[in-house]
XYZ file of C-alpha atoms in Angstrom:
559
model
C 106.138 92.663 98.166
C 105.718 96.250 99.486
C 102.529 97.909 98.055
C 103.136 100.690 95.509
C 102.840 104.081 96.909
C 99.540 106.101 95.871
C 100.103 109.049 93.555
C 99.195 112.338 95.320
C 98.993 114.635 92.357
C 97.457 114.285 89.362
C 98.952 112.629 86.966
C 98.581 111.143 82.869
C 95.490 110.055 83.086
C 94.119 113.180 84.602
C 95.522 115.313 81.904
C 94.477 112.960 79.145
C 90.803 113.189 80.477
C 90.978 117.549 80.705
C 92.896 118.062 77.537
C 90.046 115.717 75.362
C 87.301 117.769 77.387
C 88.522 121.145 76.744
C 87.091 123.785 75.061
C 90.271 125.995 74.399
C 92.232 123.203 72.183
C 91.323 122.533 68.951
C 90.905 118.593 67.531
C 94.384 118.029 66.391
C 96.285 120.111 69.509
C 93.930 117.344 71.434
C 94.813 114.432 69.431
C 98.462 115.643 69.126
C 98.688 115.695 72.926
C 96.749 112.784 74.147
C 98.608 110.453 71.459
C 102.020 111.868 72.958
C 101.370 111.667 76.989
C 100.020 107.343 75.751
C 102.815 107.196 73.718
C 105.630 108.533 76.331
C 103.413 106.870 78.928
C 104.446 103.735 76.989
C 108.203 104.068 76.434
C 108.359 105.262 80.379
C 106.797 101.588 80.888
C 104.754 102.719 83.709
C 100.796 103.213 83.762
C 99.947 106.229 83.318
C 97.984 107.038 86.179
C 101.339 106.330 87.994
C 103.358 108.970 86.064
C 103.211 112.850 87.315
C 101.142 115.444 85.039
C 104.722 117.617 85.915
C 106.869 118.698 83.333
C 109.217 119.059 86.569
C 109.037 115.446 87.636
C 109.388 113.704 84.434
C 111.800 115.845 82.517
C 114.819 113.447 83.383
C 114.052 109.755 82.312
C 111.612 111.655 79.539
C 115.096 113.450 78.345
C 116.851 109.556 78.589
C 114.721 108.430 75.892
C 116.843 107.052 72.809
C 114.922 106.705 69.580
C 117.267 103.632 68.418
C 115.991 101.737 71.850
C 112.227 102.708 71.012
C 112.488 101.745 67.162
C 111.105 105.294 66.119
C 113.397 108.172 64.372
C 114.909 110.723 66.423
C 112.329 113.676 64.944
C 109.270 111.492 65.991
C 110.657 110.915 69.771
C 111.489 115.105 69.742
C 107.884 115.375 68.207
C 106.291 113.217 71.103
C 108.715 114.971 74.184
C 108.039 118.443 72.805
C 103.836 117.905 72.505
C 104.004 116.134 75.696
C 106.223 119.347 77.732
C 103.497 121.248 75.915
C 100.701 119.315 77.162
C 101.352 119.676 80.803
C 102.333 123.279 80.968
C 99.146 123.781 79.636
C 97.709 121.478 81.934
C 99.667 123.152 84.978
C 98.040 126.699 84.394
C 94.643 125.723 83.240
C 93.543 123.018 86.063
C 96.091 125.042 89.052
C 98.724 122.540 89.185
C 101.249 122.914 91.427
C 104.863 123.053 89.169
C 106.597 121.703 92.369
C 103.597 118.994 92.883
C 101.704 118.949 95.474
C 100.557 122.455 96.736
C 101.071 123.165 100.365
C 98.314 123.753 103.108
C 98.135 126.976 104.887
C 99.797 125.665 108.236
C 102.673 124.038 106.119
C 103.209 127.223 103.416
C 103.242 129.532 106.783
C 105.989 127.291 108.038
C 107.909 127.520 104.095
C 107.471 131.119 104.960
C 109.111 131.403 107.946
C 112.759 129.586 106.595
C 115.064 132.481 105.395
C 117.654 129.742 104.349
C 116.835 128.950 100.939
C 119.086 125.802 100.862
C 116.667 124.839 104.350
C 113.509 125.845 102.326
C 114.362 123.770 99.376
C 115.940 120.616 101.195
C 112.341 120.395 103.260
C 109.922 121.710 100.566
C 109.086 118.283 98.894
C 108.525 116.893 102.495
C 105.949 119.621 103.118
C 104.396 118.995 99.825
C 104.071 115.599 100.942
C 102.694 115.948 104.371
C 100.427 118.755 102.238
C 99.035 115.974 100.139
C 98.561 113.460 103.171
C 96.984 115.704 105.483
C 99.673 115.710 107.984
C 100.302 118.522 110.074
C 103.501 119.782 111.011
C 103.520 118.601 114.625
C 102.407 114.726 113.378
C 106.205 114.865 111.982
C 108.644 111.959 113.297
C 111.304 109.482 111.706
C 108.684 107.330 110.507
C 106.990 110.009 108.284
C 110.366 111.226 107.056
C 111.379 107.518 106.059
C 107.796 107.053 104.573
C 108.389 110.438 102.239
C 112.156 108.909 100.618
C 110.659 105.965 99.515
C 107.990 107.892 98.313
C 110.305 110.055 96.371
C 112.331 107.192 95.392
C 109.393 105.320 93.486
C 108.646 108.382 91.977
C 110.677 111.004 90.967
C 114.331 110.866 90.323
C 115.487 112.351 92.635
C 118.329 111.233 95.285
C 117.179 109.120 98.318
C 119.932 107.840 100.364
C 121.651 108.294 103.812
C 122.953 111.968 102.798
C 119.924 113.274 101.709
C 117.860 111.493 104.935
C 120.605 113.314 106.851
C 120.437 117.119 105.309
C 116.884 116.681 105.611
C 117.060 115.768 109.189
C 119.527 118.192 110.003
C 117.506 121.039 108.641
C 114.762 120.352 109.983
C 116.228 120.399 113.489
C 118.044 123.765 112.544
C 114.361 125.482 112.164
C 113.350 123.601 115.096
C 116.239 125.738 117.276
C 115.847 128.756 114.909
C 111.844 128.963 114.840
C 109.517 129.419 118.173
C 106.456 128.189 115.654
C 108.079 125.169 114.209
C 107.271 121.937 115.896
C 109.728 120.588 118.441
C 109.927 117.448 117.780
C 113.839 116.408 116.611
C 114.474 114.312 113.921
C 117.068 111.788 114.268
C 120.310 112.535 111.581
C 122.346 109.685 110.470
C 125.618 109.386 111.613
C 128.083 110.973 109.384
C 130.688 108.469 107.825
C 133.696 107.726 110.771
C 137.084 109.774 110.232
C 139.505 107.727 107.896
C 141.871 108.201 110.511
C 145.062 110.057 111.062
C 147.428 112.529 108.468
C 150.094 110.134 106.620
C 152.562 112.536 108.165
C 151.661 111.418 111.464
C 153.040 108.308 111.563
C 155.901 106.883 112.211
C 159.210 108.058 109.687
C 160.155 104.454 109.757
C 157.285 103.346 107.765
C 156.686 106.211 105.431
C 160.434 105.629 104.403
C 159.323 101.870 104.010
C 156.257 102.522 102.224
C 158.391 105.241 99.801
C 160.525 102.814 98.672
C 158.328 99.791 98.305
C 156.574 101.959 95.432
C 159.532 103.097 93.967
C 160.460 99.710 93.483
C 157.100 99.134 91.833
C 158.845 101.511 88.844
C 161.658 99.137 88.211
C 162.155 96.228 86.259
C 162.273 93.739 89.279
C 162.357 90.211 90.080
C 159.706 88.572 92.324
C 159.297 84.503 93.059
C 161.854 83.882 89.718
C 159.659 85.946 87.708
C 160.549 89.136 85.997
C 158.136 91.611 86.267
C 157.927 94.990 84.317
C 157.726 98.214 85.534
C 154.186 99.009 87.040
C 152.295 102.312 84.988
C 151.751 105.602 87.553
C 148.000 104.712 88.337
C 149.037 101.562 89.486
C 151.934 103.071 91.638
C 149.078 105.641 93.077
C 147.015 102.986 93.804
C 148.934 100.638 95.497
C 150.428 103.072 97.705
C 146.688 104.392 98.760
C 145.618 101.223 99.378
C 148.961 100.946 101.794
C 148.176 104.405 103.921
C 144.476 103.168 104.052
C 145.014 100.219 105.343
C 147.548 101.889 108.022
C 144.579 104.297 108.998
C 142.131 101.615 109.666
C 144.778 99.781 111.722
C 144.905 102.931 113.802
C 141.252 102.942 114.337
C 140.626 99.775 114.826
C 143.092 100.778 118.102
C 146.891 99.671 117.242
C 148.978 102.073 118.306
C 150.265 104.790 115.618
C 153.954 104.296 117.710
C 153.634 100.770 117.155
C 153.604 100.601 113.312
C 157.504 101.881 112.658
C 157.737 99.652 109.169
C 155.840 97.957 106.742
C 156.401 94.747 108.915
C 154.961 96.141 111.491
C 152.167 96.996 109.291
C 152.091 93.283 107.790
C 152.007 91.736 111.460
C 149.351 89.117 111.442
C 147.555 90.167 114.071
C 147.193 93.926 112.700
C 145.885 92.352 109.199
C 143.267 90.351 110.872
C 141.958 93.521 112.206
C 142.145 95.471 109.627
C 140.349 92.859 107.569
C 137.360 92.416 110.153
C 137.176 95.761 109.646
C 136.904 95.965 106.065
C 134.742 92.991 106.260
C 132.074 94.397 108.691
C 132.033 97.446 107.040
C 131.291 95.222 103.790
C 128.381 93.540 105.611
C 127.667 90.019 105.163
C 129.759 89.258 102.043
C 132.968 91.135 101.519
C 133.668 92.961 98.322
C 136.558 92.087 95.924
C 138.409 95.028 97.492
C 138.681 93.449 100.902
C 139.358 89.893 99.091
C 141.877 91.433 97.177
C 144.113 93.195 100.319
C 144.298 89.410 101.363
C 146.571 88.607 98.531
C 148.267 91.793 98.537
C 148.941 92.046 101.827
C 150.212 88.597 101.563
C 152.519 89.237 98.498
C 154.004 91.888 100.158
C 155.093 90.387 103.489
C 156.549 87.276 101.001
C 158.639 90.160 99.616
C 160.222 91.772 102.674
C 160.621 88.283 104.218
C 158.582 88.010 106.803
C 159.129 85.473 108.776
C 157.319 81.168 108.134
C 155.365 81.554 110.732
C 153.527 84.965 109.793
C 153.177 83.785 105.986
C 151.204 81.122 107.158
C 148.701 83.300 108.865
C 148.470 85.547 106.619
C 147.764 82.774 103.945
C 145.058 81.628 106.431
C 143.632 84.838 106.390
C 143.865 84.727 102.485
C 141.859 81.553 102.021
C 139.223 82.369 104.197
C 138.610 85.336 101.661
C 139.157 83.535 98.769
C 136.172 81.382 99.583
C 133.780 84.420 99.160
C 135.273 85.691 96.224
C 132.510 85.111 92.949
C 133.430 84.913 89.447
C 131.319 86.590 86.341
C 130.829 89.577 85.189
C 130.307 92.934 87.804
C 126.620 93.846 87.807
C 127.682 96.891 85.086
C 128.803 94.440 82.869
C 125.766 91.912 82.970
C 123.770 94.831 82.224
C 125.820 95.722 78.848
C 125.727 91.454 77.909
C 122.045 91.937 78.442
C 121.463 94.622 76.205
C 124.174 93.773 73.684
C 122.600 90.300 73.668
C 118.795 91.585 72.991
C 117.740 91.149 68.894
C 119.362 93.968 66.659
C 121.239 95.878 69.348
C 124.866 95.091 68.326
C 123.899 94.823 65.121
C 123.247 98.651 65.055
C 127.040 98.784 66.565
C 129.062 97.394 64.603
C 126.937 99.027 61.983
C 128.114 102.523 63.100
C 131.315 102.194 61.216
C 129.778 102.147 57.787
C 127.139 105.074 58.533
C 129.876 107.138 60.256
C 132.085 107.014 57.447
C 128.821 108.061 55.071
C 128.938 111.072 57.707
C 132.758 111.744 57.076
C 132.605 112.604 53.637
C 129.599 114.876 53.546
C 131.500 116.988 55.679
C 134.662 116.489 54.417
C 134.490 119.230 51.961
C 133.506 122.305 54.140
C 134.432 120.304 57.587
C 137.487 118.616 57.001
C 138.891 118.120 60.887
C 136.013 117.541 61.938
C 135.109 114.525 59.309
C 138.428 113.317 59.868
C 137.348 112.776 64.044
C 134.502 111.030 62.254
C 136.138 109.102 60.462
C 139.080 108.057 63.448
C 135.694 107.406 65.368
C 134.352 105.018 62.958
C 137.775 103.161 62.426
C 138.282 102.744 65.841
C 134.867 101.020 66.441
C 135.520 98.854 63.521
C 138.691 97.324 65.182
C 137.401 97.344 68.340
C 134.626 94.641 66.676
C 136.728 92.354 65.189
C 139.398 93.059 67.298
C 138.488 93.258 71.305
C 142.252 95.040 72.176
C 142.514 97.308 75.116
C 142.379 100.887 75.300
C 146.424 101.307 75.177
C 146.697 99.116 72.153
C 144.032 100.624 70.202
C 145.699 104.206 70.669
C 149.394 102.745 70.165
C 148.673 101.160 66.989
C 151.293 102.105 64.321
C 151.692 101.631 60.534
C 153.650 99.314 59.006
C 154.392 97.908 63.235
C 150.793 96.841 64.371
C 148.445 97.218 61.434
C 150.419 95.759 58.171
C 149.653 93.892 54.972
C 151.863 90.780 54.902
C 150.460 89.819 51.229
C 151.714 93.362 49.716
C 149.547 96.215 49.226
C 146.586 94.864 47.777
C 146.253 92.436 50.516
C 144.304 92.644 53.925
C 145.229 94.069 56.465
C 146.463 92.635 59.659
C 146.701 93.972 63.267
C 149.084 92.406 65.108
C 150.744 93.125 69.023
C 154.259 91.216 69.960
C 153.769 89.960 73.922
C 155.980 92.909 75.329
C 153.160 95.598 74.202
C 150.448 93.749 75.540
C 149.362 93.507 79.346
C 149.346 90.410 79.979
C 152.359 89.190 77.704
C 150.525 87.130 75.109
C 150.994 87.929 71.919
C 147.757 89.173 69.637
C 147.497 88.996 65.895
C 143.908 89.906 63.758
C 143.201 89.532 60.462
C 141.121 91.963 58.614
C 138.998 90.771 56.113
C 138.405 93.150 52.754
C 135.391 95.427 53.607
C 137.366 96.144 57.216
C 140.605 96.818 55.100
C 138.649 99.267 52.417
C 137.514 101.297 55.247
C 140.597 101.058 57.257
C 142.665 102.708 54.190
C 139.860 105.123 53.444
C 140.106 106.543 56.797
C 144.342 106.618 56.562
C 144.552 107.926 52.834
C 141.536 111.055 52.921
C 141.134 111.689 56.385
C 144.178 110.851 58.350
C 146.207 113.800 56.723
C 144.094 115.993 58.035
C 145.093 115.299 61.579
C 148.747 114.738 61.158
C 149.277 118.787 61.228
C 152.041 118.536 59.163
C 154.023 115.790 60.903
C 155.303 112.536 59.899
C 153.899 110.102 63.102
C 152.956 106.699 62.201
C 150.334 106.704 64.591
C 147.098 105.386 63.455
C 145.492 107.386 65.778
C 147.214 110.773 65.404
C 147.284 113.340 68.561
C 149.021 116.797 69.188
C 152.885 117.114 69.594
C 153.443 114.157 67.293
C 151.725 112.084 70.067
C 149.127 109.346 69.669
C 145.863 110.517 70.625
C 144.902 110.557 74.361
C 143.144 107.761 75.565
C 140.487 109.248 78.152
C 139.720 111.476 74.787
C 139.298 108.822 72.156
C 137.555 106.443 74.947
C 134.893 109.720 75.425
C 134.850 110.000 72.091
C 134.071 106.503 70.942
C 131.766 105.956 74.096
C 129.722 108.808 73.021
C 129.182 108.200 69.519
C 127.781 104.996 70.419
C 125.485 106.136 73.081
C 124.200 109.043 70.162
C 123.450 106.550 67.975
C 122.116 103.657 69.588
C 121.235 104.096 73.323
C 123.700 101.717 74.641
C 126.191 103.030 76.707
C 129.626 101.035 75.533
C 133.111 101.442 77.124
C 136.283 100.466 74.769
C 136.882 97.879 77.354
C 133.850 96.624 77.731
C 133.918 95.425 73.871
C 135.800 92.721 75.354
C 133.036 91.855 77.525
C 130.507 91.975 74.282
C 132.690 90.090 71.615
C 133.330 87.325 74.215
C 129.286 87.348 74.844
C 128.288 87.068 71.065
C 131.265 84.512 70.398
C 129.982 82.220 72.944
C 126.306 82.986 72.088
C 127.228 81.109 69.055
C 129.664 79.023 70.017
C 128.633 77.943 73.507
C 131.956 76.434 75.626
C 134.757 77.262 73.398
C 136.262 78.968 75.958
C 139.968 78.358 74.323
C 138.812 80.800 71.206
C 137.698 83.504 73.476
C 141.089 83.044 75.744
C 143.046 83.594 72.333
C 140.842 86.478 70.915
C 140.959 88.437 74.605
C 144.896 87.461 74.936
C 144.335 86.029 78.571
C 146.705 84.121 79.759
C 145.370 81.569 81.404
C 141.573 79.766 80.385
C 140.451 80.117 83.804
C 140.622 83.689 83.740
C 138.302 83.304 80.900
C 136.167 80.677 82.137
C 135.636 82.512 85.421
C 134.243 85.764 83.501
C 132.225 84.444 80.967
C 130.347 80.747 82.572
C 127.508 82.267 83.748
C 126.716 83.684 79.902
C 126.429 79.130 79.884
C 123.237 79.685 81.550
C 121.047 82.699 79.840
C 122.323 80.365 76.563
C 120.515 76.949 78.467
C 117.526 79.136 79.452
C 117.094 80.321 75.936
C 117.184 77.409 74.668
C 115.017 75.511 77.341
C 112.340 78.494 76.647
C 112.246 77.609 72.881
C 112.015 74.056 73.899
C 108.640 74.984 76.272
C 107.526 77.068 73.571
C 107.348 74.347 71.167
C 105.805 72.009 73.115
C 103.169 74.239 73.744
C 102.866 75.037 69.954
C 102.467 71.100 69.724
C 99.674 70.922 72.416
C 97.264 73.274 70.605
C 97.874 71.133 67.264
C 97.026 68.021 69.237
């Protein structure tokens, strides 16, 4: 394990020690102050004499500090970052702290001094504070130093630290080394910038473009494919499939097959010009390759089934598919472990699918002198209700209608229930929820005092009213929804990804009843299901083994 890098500025624990020995603060500015930088020192989870005494450096993961994840109210986490901004400003101008860090030597600022490119000066003037602080003159500069400073500034600050930055560093510093007779000339080495994509779609052959054309507009038909009757794709998907086609066309021209040679789409689909696209994708993946490149095996493979290519080619190409295949993972994406994580920690979605009830408590205080905006409020707060007890996708939740998808089959003192035929779901299974009678009460509060108020005069049975007698936009609500959550609790929660949540709790409980999570999801088929959610199988058996340990030990100290 690499060793941490040494701080070269001063940092908590320096200021703690000069604010409690000053003579310019009074008792409770020093107690105020000290008890903050601990305090923030704390929630950062890093020692102290680790963390910056730079407002500068810490304002950023300070600023991503969520009372609801520190269990504090949101005035006493202002109280703590405004005492503790306070703090080191005083700190800065009383003790001659740098406000960029580290201040430069005179060799280094008469080098600053000499740049007249301000985006040069400020893409090397970290570096130079760092060689300041390390006593390295200009002319000790080489790759090794440079490489030495981004992991440096990658442990911490916040600050970007990849290939890009390596390379604008790199490059500027060679620019002053041409442009300046006193700067050192010694040449960095710049990374190589990312290879062309290849050559304009209007440069190939007419042949395939025409091919290509009218393989997507097929893709907006009702069509046929193996026996199976396939609905019309939605314009995304027809923008992505045909990027993914012109990609994969460029790489085939760079990986040296002749633009003249690819005149259709079966030229494109030729075995031999797939396997070289794929090594392409593949070493460009590294070791592993990603679900994109495992996915443009199948594709690829579809598609040359569906112009009828010829035995012979399907069964390379199928080759070519299973040797993919075999590298493809199930589970979550790394994203979504992190949300089943959180969600999964004591009293987080708890607070969640709390939000509903504190929302609505929101609505109608401001419903009287605010009445659109308690009525977002309120659409806010039913929306995350559903979305708990009813994990539907984002173009259900914002297609819902009265009296079609949310209905009262026991009359109108009844629950409610939400319910989607196959057709209007994605993957053609049909969905049906029932509410129980807090989730109704608050579902016909929302429709009877705030709904109106965002109908503007119109007679939509949307649920989810929008402009033009339209249902509400979906990027809009999903911001919407997304954001509310992350206000109130911390956690960052997509409307899909309370899929990914209700499927982690249910199982939580419920470990290997995989059927119930197939039918509350409305997959198709279980081993969609099982695929995603196994691996929760194992943080369950490790919780449980750790409460097994933990009461054996608790038995051991009885003994």
């Amino acid at each position: 394990m690499p060793e941490q890098s040494k701080l070269l500025e001063p940092s908590f624990t320096s200021a703690i020690t000069a604010i409690e020995q000053a003579t310019d603060l009074t008792k409770e500015v020093k107690r105020h102050w000290a008890c903050s930088l601990r305090q923030i020192g704390k929630w950062l989870d890093r020692p102290l004499v680790m963390i910056p005494a730079r407002w500068t450096s810490i304002r950023g993961p300070v600023s991503q500090l969520h009372h609801a994840r520190v269990g504090v109210t949101a005035k006493t986490v202002a109280n703590h970052k405004a005492n503790v901004a306070a703090a080191l400003r005083w700190f800065s101008k009383e003790h001659n702290v740098s406000p960029r860090g580290v201040p430069l030597s005179d060799e280094w600022a008469a080098l600053r001094d000499g740049i007249h490119d301000r985006g040069r000066r400020a893409r090397l003037y970290g570096l130079m504070r760092y060689c300041s602080g390390n006593a390295l003159p200009p002319e000790a500069i080489d790759d090794a130093i440079l490489a030495a400073y981004l992991r440096y500034r990658t442990e911490t600050t916040a600050l970007a630290s990849n290939t890009m930055v390596h390379r604008s560093m790199a490059r500027s510093w060679n620019a002053c080394a041409d442009e300046n007779p006193n700067w050192p000339k010694r040449r960095l080495m710049e990374p190589p910038v990312k290879a062309s994509e290849g050559p304009a779609w209007e440069d190939f052959p007419e042949g395939l473009r025409r091919d290509l054309d009218a393989y997507v507009a097929g893709l907006d038909k009702m069509r046929k494919v193996n026996g199976k009757h396939h609905r019309p794709c939605s314009p995304r998907t027809l923008q992505t499939r045909r990027a993914e086609l012109v990609a994969v066309a460029r790489m085939a021209v760079r990986q040296g097959v002749p633009i003249s040679s690819l005149q259709s789409l079966a030229d494109l689909l030729d075995p031999d010009v797939v396997e070289r696209v794929i090594n392409a994708y593949w070493d460009k993946n590294g070791k592993e390759p990603k679900v994109f490149t495992i996915d443009l095996g199948w594709k690829l493979l579809s598609l040359a089934r569906q112009i009828g290519l010829c035995p012979e080619a399907i069964e390379r190409l199928d080759e070519i598919r299973v040797s993919l295949e075999e590298h493809r993972h199930g589970g979550l994406t790394g994203k979504n472990l992190k949300l089943i994580r959180q969600v999964l920690s004591d009293g987080i979605w708890s607070e969640v699918v709390s939000l509903p009830d504190a929302l609505m408590r929101q609505a109608r205080a401001d419903l009287a002198h605010a009445p659109i905006k308690a009525a977002v409020t309120a659409q806010i707060a039913a929306a995350i209700a559903i979305l708990s007890f009813a994990p539907i996708r984002l173009a259900n939740l914002v297609s819902i209608e009265l009296d079609k998808n949310l209905i009262k089959p026991g009359g109108p003192v009844s629950p409610y229930w939400l319910t989607f035929p196959h057709y209007d779901v994605k993957n053609r299974v049909d969905l049906n929820f029932a509410f129980d009678g807090a989730m109704t009460k608050l579902i016909d509060e929302y429709i009877h005092d705030f709904r109106p108020s965002l109908l503007r005069q119109s007679n939509v049975s949307w649920l989810f009213p929008g402009v033009a007698g339209a249902p509400k936009t979906a990027n809009m609500f999903s911001t919407q929804i997304t954001e509310r959550i992350q206000k109130a609790t911390g956690l960052r929660l997509t409307v899909h990804q309370f899929r990914h949540a209700c499927a982690a709790i249910y199982l939580k409980h419920r470990p290997g009843e995989y059927e119930v999570v197939r039918r509350l999801l409305g997959h198709r088929n279980i081993q969609t299901t099982i695929n995603f959610y196994c691996g929760l199988e194992t943080t369950q058996a490790s919780e449980t083994f750790g409460q097994i340990i933990r009461e054996r030990i608790g038995f051991d100290a009885l003994a």
